[in-house]
Amino acid sequence: MEQATSDDRADLDVAGLSAADVAERVASGQTNAFTADTSRSAWNIVRANVFTLFNGIVGACFVVLLLLGRWQDALFGVAALSNAVIGCVQEFRAKAALDRLALLNAPRARVRRDGAEAEIAPPEVVRGDVLVLRAGDQIAADAVVVASRGLQIDESMLTGESDAVDKRVDDEVLSGSIVVAGEGAARVARVGAESYANTFAAEAKRFQLVSSELRTSIDRVLRWVGWGIGPIGLLVLNAQMMVAGGWVQAWQQGTWSQAVVNTIAALTAMIPLGLVLMTSIAFAVGAARLAGQKVLVNELPAVEGLARVDVICLDKTGTLTAGEIRFDDALALSEATGWTDVLAWYGAAPDANATARCLREPFPVGVVLTAARRIPFSSARKWSAVSFDGGGGVDGTWVLGAPEMVFGDAATDAGGELGAAVTRLASSGRRTLVLGHAGTPLTDADVDAERLPAGVAAVAVLTFVEAVRPDAAEALAYFRDQGVGVRVISGDNPRTVAAIAREVGLDVDEGYDARRLPADDDELGAVLEQHTVFGRVTPDQKKRMVTALQARGHVVAMTGDGVNDALAIKTADIGIAMNSGAAATKAVARLVLLDGRFSHLPSVVAEGRQVIANIERVSMLFLTKTVYATGLAVLFGVLVMEFPFLPRQLSITDGLTIGIPAFFLALLPNAQRYVPGFLRRSLSFAIPAGLVIAVSLTVYTRVAMQIGLATAPLRTGATIILAIVAIWVLTVLSRPVTRVKVVVIGAMFIALTAIFTVPPLGEFFQLQDPGDDGATLVTLVVVLALGAIEAVRFAHRRFVRRSLADVSAGAGGVADEVRRRPAVVTAAIVLVYVGGLLNTALGIVVLLARYAVMPDLVLPVSLVGAATVLLGLLTIAGGSALSRGSSLARTLLTVYLAVLVALQAAAMALTELDPILVVALVAALAVIASMWVPARARRWFRGDAASLPAAGRVSR
C-alpha cells in the first residue's frame, strides 16, 4: 500500500547502485571496511602488559646482571617476562571471545540496490550506496540525504547536542548518529577511515573509560613507587658502596659489582609488578566468564563497575517487560467518522513503531488513505499527527499519542470522561494511547512548528498490554536485598509504570509524572531520592535524572533497549542494553545482555564483586611486599648495612609466597559485598605488616652481625625468616582457609622446603647452615614476627568490620543475633594460637637441625620440620573459624593436630628436643579434647542456638 505523501513519492523511489556498480567500488577499495573493536586492541593489551615504566626498570636491571655475569641473580627477569606473557595470553583469549560475540551481534545496514532493499553488514557498504533510514537505525557511513519524510537524527554521540536535528534533502548525516523519527534515504559520501565516526567519535563512543576504583588506586600506588624508586635506589647504592669500602676502594678492588647486585635486589623487590598483571587477568577472566553467560562486556573494568553501583535505573519497556506489546482494547469516547480507518492507516504505515504495528491485526486496512501532511512521531513529543487528502471520507487532523502529552492535565483529571478512563485503565497496568481529532487540517506552518491545530477532541482510548519478564522480580529482589536502589523510568503513563513495578515486587503506590519534575538539578536529585517510579519521561529527562543522581554521589547503572535510552545509557556509570534493542543503544552501552535476560545482572554483580574482593586480597600481598622492600631499602641505606638478600633469594619468596598463589587467589569465588575504600583498607594492612617484616629483618641482620654470622649463613637465615613470615601473611589473607587454599599454601611451602632441602638447589641459591646461634635467632625472630602479624590482622579486621557496619547501618541493614561463645571454646581458641606458634617455632628448629644430624637423617628431619611449620601455620589459620562455630573448621583442626601429634612423636625419635616436644604434644591433645568432649562445645559447633544465651545484636 502507498502511504507516503505525493510530494515524497519520487524522492523515496531511489533505485540505488547496481550489482556491477557495487563490484567496481569493492574492487577499488571504496568500502566501509573499518572495524572498531568492542574490546581492547592488540596493541593496547601488549602495551599495558609489556611496555611499562616498571618493566623498563626490571629490564634494565636484568641486562646489568647479565653484563656482570650474574645470570643466577637475574631470575626476576624471567618471572617478569612470564607475567607479561601470561597477562597478554589471558587478555587475548578474553578479547577473542568478546570479539566473536560482537561480530555475531553487530548492527546491520539497510541499503537499496537494484531497486530492492537489502540488509548488509556495515563494512559491506560502499561509496554511492543508498542507505534506507528508519527510526532506531544507526547510520553506517557519512551520507547526503536524498529523500526525507520527517527525518530526525540524534547526533549527540558525535556533537554532544542532545536535541534531535531535522534533516532535509541535501543535508549531511554522519556515521554513528541515530535516526529517532521519520524515514528517508541518503547516498553514502564517505566510507571507512574517512567517515566522521571512525576519525573522531567511534573511539570515544566505544572506549570511554569506565570509572574504576581498582585501576585508579593501583595507578596511584605505582606513581608513589615510581617517585620513590630513584632516590631510594641512590640511597641503597651509596650504602652498599660504603659497606664495600667506599666508592673509590670498591671501584678499585672490584667489589662494586656486589654492591650493584645488592642494590638491584632492593629495587626489584619494591616493584609490585604482579599487581597490575593480576588485575588485568581478573578483569579478562571475568569478562570471558560473562561472555559464556551471553553478556557482552565492551570494556573490562565494567565488570567491576556494576559491583559498585548503588542505584540502578530501569526502563520499563524491554527491561522489566519483554518488549512484546499487543493490542488490548479500544474505548470509544465520541463519534467520529472513519476513526477505525485512521487506526488502520497508522498500523500499516511503513515507519510504524512497535506500538502502532499492533494495530494492524485488529484494524485491517479497508479504505486506502493518502496523507496530505504529517508530523511524524517523536519520543520527545510522544505523539504524531496526520491530515488526509479527503479520500475515504476522512477529514481534519488526527492525533495519536500519550494522553497526557496531547490533552495535558485533562488526561489525568478523574472528574472528566477522558481522565477517568485513562486513570482507570493505566492503574490496571495497561499502556494507554489516545486518538484525537480536530476539524481543521494541518498547515505547512503547523508541520514546520510541530504543533497541533486548535480544538482537538478525544475520540478513543486505546490500551495495550506487555508481558512482564519472568526473571525481573527475582533480579529486583536481589538488588533490593543488596541495598541497591531501583528507579523505574519510562515514557509511559505513571500509573501504568507503577502497576508494572508492583507486579515485579516493588513497593510503590503511584508513579511520579515527569512533566512535574523541577528544572533545577539539585531539586531534581531530591525528588529522585524520594520516589521510585517515574512516567512520561523524555529522553533528555532520563539523561538529567542520571546526572542528578551522580551529582549526589551515587554510582548509577542505566538499562534500556530503545533509541530514547541511548543518551542516559551513555551518561550512566554503567550502561546496560538489551540485545533486542536498537543498534545505537547497544553501541554506547558498557554491557549488552545478548539473550535479553534481566536475570543475568546479579551474575554480573557477583562477577564484579569477585574481582574487587579478590584483587583487594591480592593487593594486600603485593603491597605488603612493596612496603617491606621499601622499608628494608631505607633502613639498610640509612644504617649503612649490607643488603641481606641476593636477587635470586628474593625470587624464591616473591614467586612462591606472592606471585603464584596470587594467581589462584585472584580467580577464586568470592561474594563479599563491595565497600568503597579499597586502597585505604589494603594499605591499613600492608603498611603495618610490611613494617613488621622490615623491622624484623633489620633487627635479625643487626644481631646476626654482632654474633659473628658470616654473609652466606646470614642471608640464609634472612631468607628463611622472609619465606616463613611471607607464607604466614599469605595464610592470614587467605582466611577463611578452604581446601583449595590449603592445597595452594601447602604446595608453596613444600616447594620452599624443597629449595632449602635439595642440595643442588641449596647450592644454586647459596643457602648455608646458619649454625646453632643463627637457628635460635631465626626461630625467635619468626615467632615474634608471626605474633606481630597476627596482631596487625586482628586490628585490620576490626577496622574492616567497622567499615562494613557503617555501610550496613547506612543501608538500613538488620543486625544479626550473635551467640555467646562458651568459655571452653574460648580456651581452645587460645590454645590453638599458642600451640600453633609453638609448633611453628619447633618446626623451624627441627628444620634447621638437618645441619646437625647424620647424612641419612637429613631428608626425614627436613620433611618433619617443614610439615610441622606448615601445620602450625594452618592450625593458627583455623583458629579464627572456631569463633564462628564452624564444624568444618573443628574437623580440619582436629586432622591438623592429629598429624602434628604424629610429627612430634617422629621428631622425638629423630632429635633431642624431647622436653619441648612433649609440651607441644600435650597442648595439641588438650585442644582436641576441648573441642569435642564438653557438651557446651558440641552444641556450639552444631549451631544449637536454643541452648546458648544471646550476646546481643551486632552488625555483620
PDB file of N, CA and C in Angstrom, residues 4-13 147-150:
ATOM      1  N   ALA A   4       3.056   7.106   1.506  1.00  0.00           N
ATOM      2  CA  ALA A   4       3.823   8.341   1.505  1.00  0.00           C
ATOM      3  C   ALA A   4       3.009   9.477   0.933  1.00  0.00           C
ATOM      4  N   THR A   5       3.411  10.707   1.244  1.00  0.00           N
ATOM      5  CA  THR A   5       2.769  11.854   0.642  1.00  0.00           C
ATOM      6  C   THR A   5       3.125  11.893  -0.838  1.00  0.00           C
ATOM      7  N   SER A   6       2.294  12.524  -1.616  1.00  0.00           N
ATOM      8  CA  SER A   6       2.515  12.554  -3.065  1.00  0.00           C
ATOM      9  C   SER A   6       3.797  13.285  -3.414  1.00  0.00           C
ATOM     10  N   ASP A   7       4.187  14.291  -2.606  1.00  0.00           N
ATOM     11  CA  ASP A   7       5.409  15.045  -2.897  1.00  0.00           C
ATOM     12  C   ASP A   7       6.668  14.229  -2.654  1.00  0.00           C
ATOM     13  N   ASP A   8       6.550  13.225  -1.777  1.00  0.00           N
ATOM     14  CA  ASP A   8       7.732  12.459  -1.413  1.00  0.00           C
ATOM     15  C   ASP A   8       7.923  11.206  -2.252  1.00  0.00           C
ATOM     16  N   ARG A   9       6.912  10.790  -3.033  1.00  0.00           N
ATOM     17  CA  ARG A   9       6.985   9.503  -3.705  1.00  0.00           C
ATOM     18  C   ARG A   9       8.196   9.396  -4.612  1.00  0.00           C
ATOM     19  N   ALA A  10       8.422  10.429  -5.400  1.00  0.00           N
ATOM     20  CA  ALA A  10       9.525  10.365  -6.361  1.00  0.00           C
ATOM     21  C   ALA A  10      10.869  10.293  -5.656  1.00  0.00           C
ATOM     22  N   ASP A  11      10.989  11.061  -4.561  1.00  0.00           N
ATOM     23  CA  ASP A  11      12.265  11.078  -3.840  1.00  0.00           C
ATOM     24  C   ASP A  11      12.573   9.737  -3.195  1.00  0.00           C
ATOM     25  N   LEU A  12      11.542   9.079  -2.662  1.00  0.00           N
ATOM     26  CA  LEU A  12      11.775   7.823  -1.991  1.00  0.00           C
ATOM     27  C   LEU A  12      12.047   6.680  -2.950  1.00  0.00           C
ATOM     28  N   ASP A  13      11.670   6.836  -4.189  1.00  0.00           N
ATOM     29  CA  ASP A  13      11.854   5.773  -5.178  1.00  0.00           C
ATOM     30  C   ASP A  13      13.242   5.887  -5.790  1.00  0.00           C
ATOM     31  N   ALA A 147      16.263  11.831   0.234  1.00  0.00           N
ATOM     32  CA  ALA A 147      14.818  11.798   0.435  1.00  0.00           C
ATOM     33  C   ALA A 147      14.551  11.871   1.924  1.00  0.00           C
ATOM     34  N   SER A 148      13.521  12.619   2.306  1.00  0.00           N
ATOM     35  CA  SER A 148      13.239  12.803   3.725  1.00  0.00           C
ATOM     36  C   SER A 148      11.748  12.908   3.945  1.00  0.00           C
ATOM     37  N   ARG A 149      11.295  12.233   4.972  1.00  0.00           N
ATOM     38  CA  ARG A 149       9.908  12.378   5.392  1.00  0.00           C
ATOM     39  C   ARG A 149       9.916  12.441   6.909  1.00  0.00           C
ATOM     40  N   GLY A 150       9.972  13.668   7.436  1.00  0.00           N
ATOM     41  CA  GLY A 150      10.030  13.864   8.877  1.00  0.00           C
ATOM     42  C   GLY A 150      11.270  13.267   9.506  1.00  0.00           C
TER      43      GLY A 150
END
